[in-house]
Short mmCIF file of C-alpha atoms in Angstrom, two decimals:
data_model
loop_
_atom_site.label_atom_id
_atom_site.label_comp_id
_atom_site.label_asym_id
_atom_site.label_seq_id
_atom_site.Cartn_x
_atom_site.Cartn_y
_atom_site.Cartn_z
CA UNK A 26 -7.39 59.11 -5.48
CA UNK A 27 -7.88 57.88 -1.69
CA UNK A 28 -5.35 57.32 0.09
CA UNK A 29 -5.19 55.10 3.47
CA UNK A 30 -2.94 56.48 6.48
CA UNK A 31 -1.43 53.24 7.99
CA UNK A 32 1.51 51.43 8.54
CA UNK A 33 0.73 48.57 6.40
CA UNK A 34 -0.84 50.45 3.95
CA UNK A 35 1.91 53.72 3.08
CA UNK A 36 0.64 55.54 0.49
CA UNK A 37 -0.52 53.07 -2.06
CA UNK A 38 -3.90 53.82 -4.11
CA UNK A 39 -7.06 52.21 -2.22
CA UNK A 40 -7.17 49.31 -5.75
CA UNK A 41 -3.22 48.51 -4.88
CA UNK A 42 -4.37 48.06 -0.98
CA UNK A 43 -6.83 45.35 -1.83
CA UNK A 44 -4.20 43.63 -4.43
CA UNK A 45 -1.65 43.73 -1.67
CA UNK A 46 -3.89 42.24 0.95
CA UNK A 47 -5.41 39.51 -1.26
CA UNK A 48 -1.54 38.62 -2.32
CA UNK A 49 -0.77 38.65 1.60
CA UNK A 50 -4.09 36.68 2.24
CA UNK A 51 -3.33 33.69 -0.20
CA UNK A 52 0.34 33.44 1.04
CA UNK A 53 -0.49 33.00 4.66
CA UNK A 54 -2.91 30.42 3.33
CA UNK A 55 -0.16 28.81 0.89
CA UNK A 56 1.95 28.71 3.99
CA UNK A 57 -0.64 27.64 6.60
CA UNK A 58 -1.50 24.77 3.77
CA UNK A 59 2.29 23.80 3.56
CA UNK A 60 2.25 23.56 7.57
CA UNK A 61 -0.84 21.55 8.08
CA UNK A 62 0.89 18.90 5.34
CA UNK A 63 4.14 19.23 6.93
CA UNK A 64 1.91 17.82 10.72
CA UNK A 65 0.13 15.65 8.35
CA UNK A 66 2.87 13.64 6.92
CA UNK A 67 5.44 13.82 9.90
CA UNK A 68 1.70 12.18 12.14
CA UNK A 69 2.03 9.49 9.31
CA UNK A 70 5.36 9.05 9.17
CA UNK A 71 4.97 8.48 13.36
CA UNK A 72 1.83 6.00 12.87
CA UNK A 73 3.75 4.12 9.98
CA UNK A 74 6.81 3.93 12.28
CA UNK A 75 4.70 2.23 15.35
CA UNK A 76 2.87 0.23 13.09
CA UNK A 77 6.79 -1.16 11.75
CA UNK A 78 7.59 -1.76 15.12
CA UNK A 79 4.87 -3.88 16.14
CA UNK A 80 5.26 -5.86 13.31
CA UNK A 81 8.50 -6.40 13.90
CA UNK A 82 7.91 -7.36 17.94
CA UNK A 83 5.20 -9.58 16.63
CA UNK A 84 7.57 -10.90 14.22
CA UNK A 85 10.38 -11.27 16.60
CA UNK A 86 7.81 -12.67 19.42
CA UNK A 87 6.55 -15.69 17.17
CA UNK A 88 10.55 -16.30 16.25
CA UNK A 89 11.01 -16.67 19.98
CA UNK A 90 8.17 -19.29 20.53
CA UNK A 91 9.25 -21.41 17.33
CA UNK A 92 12.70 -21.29 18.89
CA UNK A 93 11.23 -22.54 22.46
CA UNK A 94 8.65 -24.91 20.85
CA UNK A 95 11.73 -26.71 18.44
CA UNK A 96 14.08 -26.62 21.48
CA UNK A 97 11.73 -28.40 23.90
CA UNK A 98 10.78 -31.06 21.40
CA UNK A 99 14.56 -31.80 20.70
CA UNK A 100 14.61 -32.47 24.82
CA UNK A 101 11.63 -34.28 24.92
CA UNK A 102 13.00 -36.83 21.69
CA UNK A 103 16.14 -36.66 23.70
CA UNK A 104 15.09 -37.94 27.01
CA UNK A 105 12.25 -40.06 25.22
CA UNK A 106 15.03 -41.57 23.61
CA UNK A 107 17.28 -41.92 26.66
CA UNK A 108 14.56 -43.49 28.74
CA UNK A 109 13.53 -46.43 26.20
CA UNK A 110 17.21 -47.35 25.33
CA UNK A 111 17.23 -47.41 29.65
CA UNK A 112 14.34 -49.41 29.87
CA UNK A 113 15.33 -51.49 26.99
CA UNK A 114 18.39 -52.48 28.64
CA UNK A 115 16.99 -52.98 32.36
CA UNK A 116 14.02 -54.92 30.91
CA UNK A 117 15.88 -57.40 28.72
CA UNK A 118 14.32 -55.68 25.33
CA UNK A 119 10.74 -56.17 27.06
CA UNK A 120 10.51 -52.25 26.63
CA UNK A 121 6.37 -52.83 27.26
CA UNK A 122 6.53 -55.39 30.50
CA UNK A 123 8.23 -52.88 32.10
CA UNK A 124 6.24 -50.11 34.78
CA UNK A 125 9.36 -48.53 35.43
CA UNK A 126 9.30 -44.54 35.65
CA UNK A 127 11.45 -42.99 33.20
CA UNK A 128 12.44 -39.92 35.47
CA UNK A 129 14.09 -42.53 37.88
CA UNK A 130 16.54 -42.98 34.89
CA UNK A 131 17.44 -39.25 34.63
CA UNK A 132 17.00 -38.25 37.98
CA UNK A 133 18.83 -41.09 40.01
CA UNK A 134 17.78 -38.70 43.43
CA UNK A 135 14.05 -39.65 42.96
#
Protein backbone atom coordinates (compact mmCIF):
# COMPACT_ATOMS: atom_id res chain seq x y z
CA UNK A 1 0.00 0.00 0.00
CA UNK A 2 1.33 3.72 -0.71
CA UNK A 3 1.17 5.88 1.55
CA UNK A 4 1.31 9.91 1.11
CA UNK A 5 3.42 11.98 3.81
CA UNK A 6 1.33 15.22 4.23
CA UNK A 7 -0.60 17.11 6.45
CA UNK A 8 -3.80 16.79 4.70
CA UNK A 9 -3.27 13.49 3.73
CA UNK A 10 -2.02 11.43 7.36
CA UNK A 11 -1.71 8.11 6.65
CA UNK A 12 -4.73 7.16 4.66
CA UNK A 13 -4.33 4.55 1.63
CA UNK A 14 -3.59 6.49 -1.81
CA UNK A 15 -7.80 5.13 -2.99
CA UNK A 16 -9.06 6.90 0.52
CA UNK A 17 -6.88 10.18 -0.57
CA UNK A 18 -8.75 10.58 -3.80
CA UNK A 19 -12.30 9.77 -1.97
CA UNK A 20 -11.41 12.39 0.58
CA UNK A 21 -10.44 15.01 -1.92
CA UNK A 22 -13.36 14.44 -4.33
CA UNK A 23 -15.76 14.64 -1.01
CA UNK A 24 -13.75 17.99 -0.12
CA UNK A 25 -13.95 19.07 -3.87
CA UNK A 26 -17.86 18.80 -4.21
CA UNK A 27 -18.42 20.52 -0.78
CA UNK A 28 -16.48 23.63 -1.58
CA UNK A 29 -18.52 23.55 -4.75
CA UNK A 30 -21.94 22.84 -2.77
CA UNK A 31 -20.88 25.78 -0.69
CA UNK A 32 -19.49 28.12 -3.39
CA UNK A 33 -23.06 27.21 -5.23
CA UNK A 34 -25.02 28.14 -1.98
CA UNK A 35 -22.93 31.58 -1.94
CA UNK A 36 -23.31 32.61 -5.50
CA UNK A 37 -27.40 32.07 -4.82
CA UNK A 38 -27.18 33.70 -1.59
CA UNK A 39 -25.50 37.25 -4.01
CA UNK A 40 -28.01 36.20 -6.48
CA UNK A 41 -31.15 36.53 -4.61
CA UNK A 42 -30.07 39.29 -2.00
CA UNK A 43 -29.00 41.45 -5.98
CA UNK A 44 -32.77 40.64 -6.66
CA UNK A 45 -34.16 41.27 -3.66
CA UNK A 46 -32.12 44.97 -4.05
CA UNK A 47 -33.41 45.43 -7.85
CA UNK A 48 -37.05 44.37 -6.75
CA UNK A 49 -36.78 46.84 -3.83
CA UNK A 50 -35.76 49.97 -6.26
CA UNK A 51 -38.05 48.92 -8.73
CA UNK A 52 -41.01 49.16 -5.53
CA UNK A 53 -39.81 52.40 -4.84
CA UNK A 54 -40.09 53.98 -8.06
CA UNK A 55 -43.33 52.77 -8.44
CA UNK A 56 -44.35 54.05 -5.53
CA UNK A 57 -42.64 57.82 -6.24
CA UNK A 58 -44.32 57.52 -9.58
CA UNK A 59 -47.39 56.62 -7.86
CA UNK A 60 -47.14 59.21 -5.23
CA UNK A 61 -45.90 61.91 -8.01
CA UNK A 62 -49.13 61.51 -10.26
CA UNK A 63 -51.28 61.69 -6.72
CA UNK A 64 -49.59 65.04 -6.26
CA UNK A 65 -50.49 66.48 -9.78
CA UNK A 66 -54.25 65.16 -9.57
CA UNK A 67 -54.27 66.92 -6.21
CA UNK A 68 -52.80 70.31 -7.87
CA UNK A 69 -54.80 69.88 -11.14
CA UNK A 70 -58.44 69.33 -8.90
CA UNK A 71 -57.34 72.16 -6.54
CA UNK A 72 -56.67 74.76 -9.25
CA UNK A 73 -59.86 73.99 -11.11
CA UNK A 74 -61.92 74.41 -7.79
CA UNK A 75 -60.14 78.18 -7.81
CA UNK A 76 -60.62 78.78 -11.21
CA UNK A 77 -64.81 77.71 -10.87
CA UNK A 78 -64.45 79.76 -7.77
CA UNK A 79 -63.27 83.03 -9.05
CA UNK A 80 -65.11 82.27 -12.49
CA UNK A 81 -67.98 82.19 -10.42
CA UNK A 82 -67.18 85.24 -8.29
CA UNK A 83 -66.44 87.39 -11.30
CA UNK A 84 -69.85 86.74 -13.31
CA UNK A 85 -72.10 87.09 -10.17
CA UNK A 86 -69.73 90.68 -10.01
CA UNK A 87 -70.32 91.51 -13.38
CA UNK A 88 -73.83 90.42 -13.23
CA UNK A 89 -74.55 92.79 -10.59
CA UNK A 90 -72.44 95.92 -11.94
CA UNK A 91 -73.90 95.31 -15.43
CA UNK A 92 -77.60 95.14 -14.57
CA UNK A 93 -77.72 91.17 -15.61
CA UNK A 94 -76.10 92.31 -19.08
CA UNK A 95 -73.24 89.79 -18.05
CA UNK A 96 -72.13 89.99 -22.12
CA UNK A 97 -72.34 94.08 -22.68
CA UNK A 98 -69.98 94.29 -20.20
CA UNK A 99 -65.76 94.69 -21.08
CA UNK A 100 -65.06 94.85 -17.59
CA UNK A 101 -61.83 92.85 -16.35
CA UNK A 102 -62.64 90.32 -13.90
CA UNK A 103 -59.27 90.68 -11.89
CA UNK A 104 -60.40 94.34 -11.09
CA UNK A 105 -63.14 92.50 -9.03
CA UNK A 106 -60.66 90.39 -6.97
CA UNK A 107 -57.87 92.54 -6.94
CA UNK A 108 -59.45 96.04 -6.05
CA UNK A 109 -55.37 97.41 -6.14
CA UNK A 110 -55.30 96.96 -9.99
Amino acid sequence: MILKESSLYTELPLGQHNLQLRLQRKHQLRLQRKHQLRLQRKHQLRLQCKHQLRLQRKHQLRLQRKHQLRLRLRNHQRVTQTCSQMLLLECGGDYFSSRMDCTRFLDPQR
